[in-house]
mmCIF file of C-alpha atoms in Angstrom:
data_model
loop_
_atom_site.group_PDB
_atom_site.id
_atom_site.type_symbol
_atom_site.label_atom_id
_atom_site.label_comp_id
_atom_site.label_asym_id
_atom_site.label_seq_id
_atom_site.Cartn_x
_atom_site.Cartn_y
_atom_site.Cartn_z
ATOM 1 C CA MET A 486 -82.180 -126.675 -118.151
ATOM 2 C CA ILE A 487 -85.681 -127.450 -117.228
ATOM 3 C CA PRO A 488 -88.734 -126.819 -119.876
ATOM 4 C CA ALA A 489 -89.916 -123.410 -119.686
ATOM 5 C CA MET A 490 -93.456 -124.778 -119.054
ATOM 6 C CA ASP A 491 -92.191 -126.115 -115.871
ATOM 7 C CA LEU A 492 -90.359 -123.070 -114.491
ATOM 8 C CA HIS A 493 -93.190 -122.521 -111.961
ATOM 9 C CA LEU A 494 -91.850 -125.481 -110.180
ATOM 10 C CA LEU A 495 -88.550 -123.805 -109.396
ATOM 11 C CA ARG A 496 -89.555 -120.378 -108.194
ATOM 12 C CA SER A 497 -89.101 -119.215 -104.827
ATOM 13 C CA PRO A 498 -88.519 -116.012 -102.770
ATOM 14 C CA PRO A 499 -85.150 -114.490 -102.935
ATOM 15 C CA GLY A 500 -82.610 -115.922 -100.692
ATOM 16 C CA VAL A 501 -84.167 -119.574 -100.524
ATOM 17 C CA ARG A 502 -81.982 -122.254 -101.634
ATOM 18 C CA PHE A 503 -84.576 -124.979 -101.826
ATOM 19 C CA PHE A 504 -88.140 -125.126 -102.994
ATOM 20 C CA ARG A 505 -90.682 -127.861 -102.078
ATOM 21 C CA ARG A 506 -93.593 -127.489 -104.339
ATOM 22 C CA HIS A 507 -95.659 -130.387 -102.515
ATOM 23 C CA PRO A 508 -94.598 -132.349 -99.251
ATOM 24 C CA SER A 509 -91.847 -134.853 -99.928
ATOM 25 C CA PRO A 510 -92.078 -138.435 -99.257
ATOM 26 C CA ALA A 511 -91.022 -139.265 -95.887
ATOM 27 C CA PRO A 512 -87.276 -139.366 -95.625
ATOM 28 C CA LEU A 513 -85.677 -142.761 -95.625
ATOM 29 C CA ARG A 514 -84.555 -143.958 -92.245
ATOM 30 C CA ARG A 515 -81.007 -143.403 -91.319
ATOM 31 C CA ARG A 516 -78.996 -145.845 -89.282
ATOM 32 C CA VAL A 517 -76.661 -144.829 -86.519
ATOM 33 C CA VAL A 518 -74.117 -147.049 -85.438
ATOM 34 C CA THR A 519 -71.402 -146.974 -82.851
ATOM 35 C CA VAL A 520 -67.845 -148.669 -83.929
ATOM 36 C CA SER A 521 -64.573 -148.782 -82.574
ATOM 37 C CA SER A 522 -62.772 -148.491 -86.011
ATOM 38 C CA ILE A 523 -62.122 -145.072 -87.932
ATOM 39 C CA LEU A 524 -64.807 -146.468 -90.382
ATOM 40 C CA PRO A 525 -68.334 -146.998 -90.077
ATOM 41 C CA PHE A 526 -68.246 -150.555 -91.621
ATOM 42 C CA ALA A 527 -66.074 -153.708 -91.203
ATOM 43 C CA LYS A 528 -62.804 -153.579 -92.902
ATOM 44 C CA GLU A 529 -63.426 -156.750 -94.651
ATOM 45 C CA LYS A 530 -66.324 -155.231 -96.551
ATOM 46 C CA ALA A 531 -63.979 -152.560 -98.039
ATOM 47 C CA LYS A 532 -61.332 -153.807 -100.329
ATOM 48 C CA TYR A 533 -59.697 -150.234 -99.984
ATOM 49 C CA HIS A 534 -60.270 -149.728 -96.350
ATOM 50 C CA ILE A 535 -56.584 -148.986 -95.655
ATOM 51 C CA GLU A 536 -56.555 -146.210 -98.339
ATOM 52 C CA LEU A 537 -60.017 -145.046 -96.982
ATOM 53 C CA GLU A 538 -58.944 -144.842 -93.120
ATOM 54 C CA ALA A 539 -55.846 -142.723 -94.462
ATOM 55 C CA ALA A 540 -58.136 -140.533 -96.349
ATOM 56 C CA VAL A 541 -60.335 -139.938 -93.612
ATOM 57 C CA GLU A 542 -57.661 -138.963 -91.277
ATOM 58 C CA LEU A 543 -55.970 -136.716 -93.822
ATOM 59 C CA VAL A 544 -59.219 -134.847 -94.641
ATOM 60 C CA GLU A 545 -59.837 -134.399 -90.807
ATOM 61 C CA ARG A 546 -56.436 -132.692 -90.280
ATOM 62 C CA ALA A 547 -56.711 -130.880 -93.656
ATOM 63 C CA CYS A 548 -59.951 -129.363 -92.274
ATOM 64 C CA SER A 549 -58.227 -128.399 -89.098
ATOM 65 C CA LEU A 550 -55.305 -126.822 -90.942
ATOM 66 C CA CYS A 551 -58.176 -124.735 -92.969
ATOM 67 C CA ILE A 552 -59.693 -123.659 -89.495
ATOM 68 C CA ASP A 553 -56.269 -122.604 -88.171
ATOM 69 C CA VAL A 554 -55.178 -120.681 -90.970
ATOM 70 C CA GLN A 555 -58.694 -118.715 -91.217
ATOM 71 C CA ARG A 556 -58.630 -117.944 -87.394
ATOM 72 C CA SER A 557 -54.890 -116.773 -87.075
ATOM 73 C CA LEU A 558 -55.563 -114.462 -89.906
ATOM 74 C CA LEU A 559 -58.727 -112.950 -88.284
ATOM 75 C CA SER A 560 -56.903 -112.631 -85.119
ATOM 76 C CA ASP A 561 -54.115 -110.488 -86.987
ATOM 77 C CA GLY A 562 -57.031 -108.320 -87.970
ATOM 78 C CA ARG A 563 -56.671 -108.579 -91.622
ATOM 79 C CA ILE A 564 -59.584 -107.904 -93.544
ATOM 80 C CA LEU A 565 -60.152 -110.931 -95.837
ATOM 81 C CA GLU A 566 -63.058 -109.341 -97.982
ATOM 82 C CA LYS A 567 -60.713 -107.244 -99.587
ATOM 83 C CA ASN A 568 -57.972 -108.193 -102.358
ATOM 84 C CA ASP A 569 -55.637 -109.994 -99.935
ATOM 85 C CA GLN A 570 -55.914 -113.646 -101.106
ATOM 86 C CA THR A 571 -53.417 -114.673 -98.574
ATOM 87 C CA PRO A 572 -55.608 -116.859 -96.528
ATOM 88 C CA VAL A 573 -57.207 -119.110 -99.024
ATOM 89 C CA THR A 574 -53.886 -119.374 -100.881
ATOM 90 C CA VAL A 575 -52.028 -120.581 -97.651
ATOM 91 C CA ALA A 576 -54.890 -122.898 -96.787
ATOM 92 C CA ASP A 577 -55.140 -124.353 -100.293
ATOM 93 C CA PHE A 578 -51.420 -124.831 -100.809
ATOM 94 C CA GLY A 579 -51.175 -126.092 -97.128
ATOM 95 C CA VAL A 580 -53.711 -128.893 -97.717
ATOM 96 C CA GLN A 581 -52.171 -129.780 -100.795
ATOM 97 C CA VAL A 582 -48.815 -129.999 -99.122
ATOM 98 C CA LEU A 583 -50.111 -132.137 -96.219
ATOM 99 C CA VAL A 584 -51.937 -134.417 -98.297
ATOM 100 C CA SER A 585 -49.413 -134.948 -100.911
ATOM 101 C CA ILE A 586 -46.445 -135.612 -98.313
ATOM 102 C CA GLU A 587 -48.681 -138.000 -96.283
ATOM 103 C CA LEU A 588 -49.909 -139.880 -99.399
ATOM 104 C CA GLY A 589 -46.595 -140.174 -100.889
ATOM 105 C CA LYS A 590 -45.237 -141.637 -97.787
ATOM 106 C CA LEU A 591 -48.275 -144.193 -97.622
ATOM 107 C CA PHE A 592 -48.865 -145.116 -100.961
ATOM 108 C CA PRO A 593 -45.731 -144.063 -102.838
ATOM 109 C CA SER A 594 -46.669 -145.634 -106.229
ATOM 110 C CA ILE A 595 -49.989 -143.902 -106.399
ATOM 111 C CA PRO A 596 -49.888 -140.589 -108.129
ATOM 112 C CA LEU A 597 -51.864 -137.489 -107.189
ATOM 113 C CA VAL A 598 -54.021 -135.368 -109.526
ATOM 114 C CA ALA A 599 -54.715 -131.873 -107.513
ATOM 115 C CA GLU A 600 -55.611 -128.363 -108.349
ATOM 116 C CA GLU A 601 -52.619 -126.290 -107.338
ATOM 117 C CA ASP A 602 -49.180 -125.594 -108.726
ATOM 118 C CA SER A 603 -46.117 -124.205 -107.142
ATOM 119 C CA GLY A 604 -45.786 -121.026 -109.543
ATOM 120 C CA PHE A 605 -48.279 -118.649 -107.878
ATOM 121 C CA LEU A 606 -47.043 -119.796 -104.587
ATOM 122 C CA GLN A 607 -43.224 -118.697 -105.325
ATOM 123 C CA SER A 608 -44.312 -115.644 -107.106
ATOM 124 C CA GLN A 609 -46.293 -114.475 -103.882
ATOM 125 C CA ASN A 610 -43.371 -115.620 -101.497
ATOM 126 C CA LEU A 611 -45.939 -117.639 -99.310
ATOM 127 C CA VAL A 612 -43.586 -120.682 -99.014
ATOM 128 C CA ASP A 613 -42.683 -119.789 -95.172
ATOM 129 C CA LEU A 614 -46.391 -119.315 -94.419
ATOM 130 C CA VAL A 615 -47.263 -122.871 -95.910
ATOM 131 C CA VAL A 616 -44.428 -124.478 -93.871
ATOM 132 C CA SER A 617 -45.987 -123.053 -90.785
ATOM 133 C CA ALA A 618 -49.477 -124.084 -91.550
ATOM 134 C CA VAL A 619 -48.467 -127.500 -91.959
ATOM 135 C CA SER A 620 -45.604 -128.364 -89.725
ATOM 136 C CA ASP A 621 -47.860 -129.348 -86.758
ATOM 137 C CA LYS A 622 -50.404 -131.453 -89.025
ATOM 138 C CA THR A 623 -48.076 -134.203 -90.386
ATOM 139 C CA SER A 624 -48.021 -137.543 -88.638
ATOM 140 C CA PHE A 625 -43.991 -137.578 -88.893
ATOM 141 C CA HIS A 626 -41.557 -135.538 -86.969
ATOM 142 C CA GLU A 627 -38.752 -133.694 -88.722
ATOM 143 C CA GLU A 628 -37.053 -130.568 -87.622
ATOM 144 C CA SER A 629 -38.368 -128.724 -90.716
ATOM 145 C CA PHE A 630 -39.356 -128.518 -94.200
ATOM 146 C CA SER A 631 -37.298 -127.010 -96.848
ATOM 147 C CA HIS A 632 -38.894 -124.768 -99.717
ATOM 148 C CA ALA A 633 -38.027 -127.446 -101.989
ATOM 149 C CA ASP A 634 -39.735 -129.970 -100.208
ATOM 150 C CA VAL A 635 -42.944 -127.900 -100.211
ATOM 151 C CA LEU A 636 -42.740 -127.152 -103.927
ATOM 152 C CA GLU A 637 -42.115 -130.685 -104.803
ATOM 153 C CA ALA A 638 -45.064 -131.801 -102.730
ATOM 154 C CA ILE A 639 -47.316 -129.129 -104.471
ATOM 155 C CA ASP A 640 -46.200 -130.088 -108.051
ATOM 156 C CA ARG A 641 -46.523 -133.774 -107.514
ATOM 157 C CA GLY A 642 -50.168 -133.118 -107.909
ATOM 158 C CA GLU A 643 -49.614 -131.491 -111.392
ATOM 159 C CA ARG A 644 -46.719 -133.381 -112.909
ATOM 160 C CA THR A 645 -48.083 -137.009 -113.572
ATOM 161 C CA GLU A 646 -48.901 -137.773 -117.008
ATOM 162 C CA PHE A 647 -51.219 -140.939 -117.829
ATOM 163 C CA GLY A 648 -52.007 -142.853 -121.125
ATOM 164 C CA THR A 649 -54.982 -144.253 -122.533
ATOM 165 C CA LYS A 650 -54.873 -147.379 -120.212
ATOM 166 C CA PRO A 651 -57.264 -147.163 -117.165
ATOM 167 C CA ALA A 652 -55.184 -145.579 -114.166
ATOM 168 C CA THR A 653 -54.804 -145.594 -110.414
ATOM 169 C CA TYR A 654 -54.795 -142.318 -108.832
ATOM 170 C CA TRP A 655 -55.818 -139.925 -106.163
ATOM 171 C CA ILE A 656 -57.691 -136.821 -106.787
ATOM 172 C CA LEU A 657 -57.672 -133.830 -104.409
ATOM 173 C CA ASP A 658 -59.556 -130.548 -104.309
ATOM 174 C CA PRO A 659 -57.787 -128.764 -101.490
ATOM 175 C CA ILE A 660 -60.537 -126.216 -100.730
ATOM 176 C CA ASP A 661 -63.833 -126.251 -102.862
ATOM 177 C CA GLY A 662 -65.458 -122.755 -101.831
ATOM 178 C CA THR A 663 -62.637 -120.236 -102.213
ATOM 179 C CA ARG A 664 -64.919 -117.108 -101.871
ATOM 180 C CA GLY A 665 -66.694 -118.328 -98.926
ATOM 181 C CA PHE A 666 -63.420 -119.171 -97.300
ATOM 182 C CA VAL A 667 -61.832 -115.734 -97.968
ATOM 183 C CA LYS A 668 -64.725 -114.005 -96.242
ATOM 184 C CA GLY A 669 -63.755 -115.622 -92.816
ATOM 185 C CA SER A 670 -67.448 -116.181 -92.277
ATOM 186 C CA LYS A 671 -69.492 -119.472 -91.690
ATOM 187 C CA ALA A 672 -69.671 -119.974 -95.508
ATOM 188 C CA LEU A 673 -69.560 -123.441 -96.698
ATOM 189 C CA TYR A 674 -66.085 -125.036 -98.153
ATOM 190 C CA VAL A 675 -65.188 -128.482 -98.655
ATOM 191 C CA VAL A 676 -61.948 -130.510 -98.622
ATOM 192 C CA GLY A 677 -62.388 -133.291 -101.205
ATOM 193 C CA LEU A 678 -60.186 -136.463 -101.565
ATOM 194 C CA SER A 679 -60.817 -139.536 -103.614
ATOM 195 C CA LEU A 680 -59.328 -142.674 -105.046
ATOM 196 C CA VAL A 681 -59.396 -143.902 -108.581
ATOM 197 C CA VAL A 682 -58.464 -147.582 -109.328
ATOM 198 C CA GLU A 683 -58.280 -148.461 -112.960
ATOM 199 C CA GLY A 684 -60.496 -145.848 -113.812
ATOM 200 C CA GLU A 685 -63.141 -146.396 -111.239
ATOM 201 C CA ILE A 686 -63.826 -144.141 -108.260
ATOM 202 C CA MET A 687 -63.367 -146.641 -105.383
ATOM 203 C CA LEU A 688 -63.692 -144.162 -102.504
ATOM 204 C CA GLY A 689 -64.278 -140.587 -101.743
ATOM 205 C CA VAL A 690 -64.078 -138.260 -98.614
ATOM 206 C CA MET A 691 -65.440 -134.847 -98.214
ATOM 207 C CA GLY A 692 -65.064 -132.679 -94.932
ATOM 208 C CA CYS A 693 -67.000 -129.442 -94.401
ATOM 209 C CA PRO A 694 -66.039 -127.689 -91.423
ATOM 210 C CA ASN A 695 -69.207 -125.251 -91.425
ATOM 211 C CA TRP A 696 -71.897 -127.764 -92.477
ATOM 212 C CA VAL A 697 -74.749 -127.534 -89.903
ATOM 213 C CA VAL A 698 -75.348 -131.014 -88.473
ATOM 214 C CA ASP A 699 -79.032 -132.031 -87.499
ATOM 215 C CA THR A 700 -78.450 -132.273 -83.855
ATOM 216 C CA SER A 701 -82.041 -133.022 -82.985
ATOM 217 C CA HIS A 702 -81.132 -136.532 -82.005
ATOM 218 C CA ARG A 703 -77.899 -135.726 -80.071
ATOM 219 C CA SER A 704 -77.636 -134.942 -76.386
ATOM 220 C CA ILE A 705 -77.165 -131.410 -75.182
ATOM 221 C CA THR A 706 -73.659 -132.420 -74.000
ATOM 222 C CA GLY A 707 -72.639 -133.361 -77.553
ATOM 223 C CA VAL A 708 -73.834 -129.949 -78.815
ATOM 224 C CA GLN A 709 -71.806 -127.944 -76.093
ATOM 225 C CA GLY A 710 -68.757 -129.519 -77.313
ATOM 226 C CA TYR A 711 -68.344 -127.461 -80.304
ATOM 227 C CA LYS A 712 -65.924 -124.746 -80.560
ATOM 228 C CA ASN A 713 -66.867 -120.937 -80.505
ATOM 229 C CA SER A 714 -70.571 -122.048 -79.322
ATOM 230 C CA SER A 715 -71.467 -123.067 -82.859
ATOM 231 C CA PRO A 716 -73.591 -125.907 -82.263
ATOM 232 C CA GLY A 717 -73.722 -128.586 -85.023
ATOM 233 C CA LEU A 718 -71.021 -127.321 -87.149
ATOM 234 C CA GLY A 719 -69.111 -129.724 -89.020
ATOM 235 C CA ILE A 720 -69.108 -133.061 -90.804
ATOM 236 C CA ILE A 721 -67.200 -135.478 -92.668
ATOM 237 C CA MET A 722 -68.895 -137.822 -95.367
ATOM 238 C CA VAL A 723 -67.303 -140.913 -96.470
ATOM 239 C CA ALA A 724 -67.953 -143.518 -99.123
ATOM 240 C CA HIS A 725 -66.567 -146.705 -100.300
ATOM 241 C CA VAL A 726 -67.950 -148.870 -103.459
ATOM 242 C CA GLY A 727 -70.306 -151.381 -102.077
ATOM 243 C CA CYS A 728 -70.308 -149.979 -98.511
ATOM 244 C CA GLY A 729 -72.668 -146.862 -98.704
ATOM 245 C CA THR A 730 -72.261 -143.537 -97.908
ATOM 246 C CA TRP A 731 -71.816 -142.244 -94.142
ATOM 247 C CA THR A 732 -71.366 -139.123 -92.061
ATOM 248 C CA LYS A 733 -70.155 -138.042 -88.642
ATOM 249 C CA ARG A 734 -69.277 -134.869 -86.967
ATOM 250 C CA LEU A 735 -65.886 -133.438 -87.733
ATOM 251 C CA ARG A 736 -63.791 -134.160 -84.608
ATOM 252 C CA HIS A 737 -61.503 -131.128 -84.999
ATOM 253 C CA MET A 738 -64.627 -128.860 -84.351
ATOM 254 C CA LEU A 739 -64.795 -130.193 -80.947
ATOM 255 C CA ASP A 740 -62.954 -128.871 -77.704
ATOM 256 C CA SER A 741 -59.949 -130.931 -76.986
ATOM 257 C CA SER A 742 -61.679 -131.751 -73.636
ATOM 258 C CA PHE A 743 -64.575 -133.177 -75.537
ATOM 259 C CA LYS A 744 -64.518 -136.822 -76.360
ATOM 260 C CA PRO A 745 -65.789 -137.182 -79.886
ATOM 261 C CA SER A 746 -68.651 -139.554 -80.757
ATOM 262 C CA SER A 747 -67.640 -142.413 -82.885
ATOM 263 C CA ASP A 748 -71.368 -142.603 -84.282
ATOM 264 C CA TRP A 749 -71.650 -142.666 -88.054
ATOM 265 C CA THR A 750 -74.891 -141.901 -89.607
ATOM 266 C CA ARG A 751 -75.740 -143.763 -92.827
ATOM 267 C CA CYS A 752 -76.949 -141.487 -95.595
ATOM 268 C CA PHE A 753 -79.742 -142.053 -98.384
ATOM 269 C CA VAL A 754 -80.880 -139.589 -101.187
ATOM 270 C CA ASP A 755 -84.649 -138.656 -100.671
ATOM 271 C CA GLY A 756 -87.256 -140.601 -101.844
ATOM 272 C CA CYS A 757 -88.990 -138.409 -104.385
ATOM 273 C CA SER A 758 -90.199 -139.965 -107.502
ATOM 274 C CA LEU A 759 -91.883 -137.102 -109.377
ATOM 275 C CA VAL A 760 -89.967 -134.068 -110.609
ATOM 276 C CA ARG A 761 -92.813 -131.618 -109.560
ATOM 277 C CA LYS A 762 -92.481 -132.987 -106.013
ATOM 278 C CA ALA A 763 -88.634 -132.728 -105.990
ATOM 279 C CA ASN A 764 -86.530 -130.427 -103.980
ATOM 280 C CA PHE A 765 -84.727 -128.506 -106.484
ATOM 281 C CA CYS A 766 -81.467 -126.671 -105.966
ATOM 282 C CA ILE A 767 -82.596 -123.050 -106.747
ATOM 283 C CA PRO A 768 -80.186 -120.219 -108.195
ATOM 284 C CA ASP A 769 -82.558 -117.360 -106.735
ATOM 285 C CA SER A 770 -79.670 -116.218 -104.371
ATOM 286 C CA GLN A 771 -76.045 -115.242 -104.247
ATOM 287 C CA ALA A 772 -75.653 -117.842 -101.680
ATOM 288 C CA TRP A 773 -76.454 -120.543 -103.879
ATOM 289 C CA GLU A 774 -74.242 -119.294 -106.749
ATOM 290 C CA SER A 775 -71.166 -119.266 -104.455
ATOM 291 C CA LEU A 776 -72.004 -122.854 -102.922
ATOM 292 C CA PRO A 777 -69.133 -125.146 -103.691
ATOM 293 C CA LEU A 778 -69.830 -128.073 -106.248
ATOM 294 C CA LEU A 779 -68.917 -130.496 -103.878
ATOM 295 C CA CYS A 780 -71.334 -129.188 -101.397
ATOM 296 C CA LYS A 781 -74.122 -129.616 -103.758
ATOM 297 C CA TYR A 782 -73.123 -133.149 -104.022
ATOM 298 C CA LEU A 783 -73.156 -133.526 -100.218
ATOM 299 C CA MET A 784 -76.708 -132.107 -100.240
ATOM 300 C CA VAL A 785 -78.141 -134.652 -102.635
ATOM 301 C CA ALA A 786 -76.096 -137.476 -101.133
ATOM 302 C CA SER A 787 -77.569 -136.755 -97.658
ATOM 303 C CA GLY A 788 -81.140 -136.076 -98.765
ATOM 304 C CA GLY A 789 -81.424 -132.526 -98.470
ATOM 305 C CA ALA A 790 -81.945 -131.779 -102.093
ATOM 306 C CA SER A 791 -83.424 -134.162 -104.902
ATOM 307 C CA VAL A 792 -81.478 -132.717 -107.745
ATOM 308 C CA PHE A 793 -78.996 -130.134 -109.097
ATOM 309 C CA ILE A 794 -78.076 -129.402 -112.598
ATOM 310 C CA LEU A 795 -74.847 -127.755 -113.686
ATOM 311 C CA GLU A 796 -74.562 -126.299 -117.054
ATOM 312 C CA VAL A 797 -70.996 -126.638 -118.303
ATOM 313 C CA LYS A 798 -70.527 -123.841 -121.357
ATOM 314 C CA PRO A 799 -67.960 -124.271 -124.015
ATOM 315 C CA GLU A 800 -65.799 -121.428 -122.324
ATOM 316 C CA ARG A 801 -66.004 -123.152 -118.948
ATOM 317 C CA VAL A 802 -63.735 -126.240 -118.241
ATOM 318 C CA ALA A 803 -65.042 -128.927 -115.596
ATOM 319 C CA LYS A 804 -62.286 -130.169 -113.284
ATOM 320 C CA ALA A 805 -62.160 -133.711 -112.031
ATOM 321 C CA TRP A 806 -61.458 -132.680 -108.458
ATOM 322 C CA ASP A 807 -64.697 -130.707 -108.210
ATOM 323 C CA HIS A 808 -66.922 -133.912 -109.005
ATOM 324 C CA ALA A 809 -64.826 -137.121 -108.014
ATOM 325 C CA ALA A 810 -65.421 -137.291 -104.261
ATOM 326 C CA GLY A 811 -68.993 -136.073 -104.535
ATOM 327 C CA MET A 812 -70.043 -138.603 -107.369
ATOM 328 C CA ILE A 813 -69.288 -141.746 -105.495
ATOM 329 C CA CYS A 814 -70.956 -140.173 -102.219
ATOM 330 C CA VAL A 815 -74.035 -139.742 -104.251
ATOM 331 C CA HIS A 816 -73.714 -143.056 -105.932
ATOM 332 C CA GLU A 817 -73.497 -145.005 -102.757
ATOM 333 C CA ALA A 818 -76.351 -143.024 -101.069
ATOM 334 C CA GLY A 819 -78.562 -144.349 -103.900
ATOM 335 C CA GLY A 820 -78.349 -141.430 -106.356
ATOM 336 C CA LYS A 821 -77.141 -141.015 -109.820
ATOM 337 C CA VAL A 822 -74.586 -138.607 -111.750
ATOM 338 C CA THR A 823 -74.339 -138.279 -115.469
ATOM 339 C CA ASP A 824 -74.084 -135.855 -118.122
ATOM 340 C CA TRP A 825 -77.065 -134.113 -119.707
ATOM 341 C CA LYS A 826 -77.570 -137.091 -122.107
ATOM 342 C CA GLY A 827 -77.515 -139.623 -119.337
ATOM 343 C CA SER A 828 -73.858 -140.777 -120.026
ATOM 344 C CA GLU A 829 -71.407 -141.475 -117.192
ATOM 345 C CA LEU A 830 -68.934 -138.838 -116.605
ATOM 346 C CA ASP A 831 -65.503 -139.976 -118.209
ATOM 347 C CA LEU A 832 -62.744 -139.233 -115.631
ATOM 348 C CA ALA A 833 -60.151 -140.522 -118.505
ATOM 349 C CA ALA A 834 -61.325 -138.136 -121.108
ATOM 350 C CA ASP A 835 -58.310 -136.119 -120.416
ATOM 351 C CA GLN A 836 -55.918 -138.741 -121.388
ATOM 352 C CA VAL A 837 -52.754 -137.038 -120.386
ATOM 353 C CA LYS A 838 -53.540 -135.469 -117.053
ATOM 354 C CA ARG A 839 -56.783 -136.672 -115.826
ATOM 355 C CA ARG A 840 -57.661 -132.991 -114.663
ATOM 356 C CA ILE A 841 -60.467 -132.152 -117.057
ATOM 357 C CA ILE A 842 -63.851 -133.835 -117.836
ATOM 358 C CA TYR A 843 -66.050 -133.059 -120.887
ATOM 359 C CA PRO A 844 -69.635 -133.652 -119.688
ATOM 360 C CA ALA A 845 -72.114 -133.127 -122.848
ATOM 361 C CA GLY A 846 -74.035 -130.092 -122.010
ATOM 362 C CA GLY A 847 -73.200 -130.415 -118.278
ATOM 363 C CA VAL A 848 -73.662 -132.654 -115.220
ATOM 364 C CA LEU A 849 -77.068 -133.966 -113.739
ATOM 365 C CA VAL A 850 -76.977 -135.282 -109.999
ATOM 366 C CA THR A 851 -80.186 -136.549 -108.677
ATOM 367 C CA ASN A 852 -81.557 -139.259 -106.367
ATOM 368 C CA GLY A 853 -81.939 -141.581 -109.166
ATOM 369 C CA LYS A 854 -85.459 -141.904 -109.087
ATOM 370 C CA ILE A 855 -86.212 -138.786 -111.102
ATOM 371 C CA HIS A 856 -82.918 -139.013 -113.113
ATOM 372 C CA GLN A 857 -84.436 -140.079 -116.519
ATOM 373 C CA GLN A 858 -87.299 -137.810 -116.338
ATOM 374 C CA ILE A 859 -85.048 -134.906 -115.988
ATOM 375 C CA VAL A 860 -82.728 -136.421 -118.976
ATOM 376 C CA GLU A 861 -85.923 -136.537 -121.117
ATOM 377 C CA MET A 862 -87.051 -133.144 -120.164
ATOM 378 C CA ILE A 863 -83.750 -131.622 -120.989
ATOM 379 C CA SER A 864 -83.498 -133.449 -124.358
ATOM 380 C CA SER A 865 -86.926 -132.411 -125.288
ATOM 381 C CA SER A 866 -86.552 -128.593 -124.406
ATOM 382 C CA SER A 867 -84.531 -126.100 -126.549
ATOM 383 C CA THR A 868 -85.433 -123.435 -123.491
ATOM 384 C CA VAL A 869 -83.598 -124.130 -120.594
ATOM 385 C CA VAL A 870 -82.837 -122.260 -117.107
ATOM 386 C CA ARG A 871 -79.245 -122.223 -115.658
ATOM 387 C CA HIS A 872 -79.042 -123.681 -112.053
#
């Protein structure tokens, strides 16, 4: 992906994810605000503030569901590293059921595009486990969910068919980062939810329970509030068109006795304007290869990396839910997302299902300042390195 003559800029010792050839410009200042609302900006500034508030709440509850599923299975002594895929399956389907049911009640006219369908769930007899995982996370009180309710909620994310006209719909990735979740470790995984209105992404929310928060400006009391003595773990990132990208600590990673902070931090991409000085995402370690795509978007949006490049080979399929929430978070933080030719990603390329995107060559995500430089490098080079 980068010309061979520039490969020395990307090399690093094994296990290092990022490489800084030269000191980067001083990071842009981040603004911390305290607000009483669930959102970091005034509601009148966000046309879809009702939808965004619902999305923030749902992603936080979905992250809590994932944590509970993982913890309960670990406490039962199951070895998650083996062939037993139950934990990720239950969490994936549980998140999709939760989000589908809640969005269906709040916004019944807006369809959902999501990753899972009910076929595998039924074949593995996991419906009861999904019901158990979801039952205490819903906002309404019913005696129980039937198996039919669960299957209907899952398949709502797969059955909608669209046409050629611009459409309005939700996009959900229940868990991006399957391999990390299965290990039951502190590997990163992301729950991603976004809203597309008339073909344009209007908002996006990403929850990452194991993300390490920079707590240098926080009080020691705040750090001590984390469960399992894991300071600085867990964030939620939100973006709304025209309102910027913001993060705060994931409240479900705090002990119930600890009052979560309402501080939001404004996020910006880094200020690097030269490719040779950029922070590149490096594929030198297995850790990078297994890192979720949405997590890579999160890194660029928060200024942790200047660029990542994804090759989409003919035999691979790029899915909308792996990109949508991350795309708007990067855009609102000042970055840019295109295919390798510099064209915007077309979420409507899959006219029937809106599930697949077809980026020319692959996906390029940058801080915006070096975007065109890298597009030109890719275009002029016949020798590229995969990221």
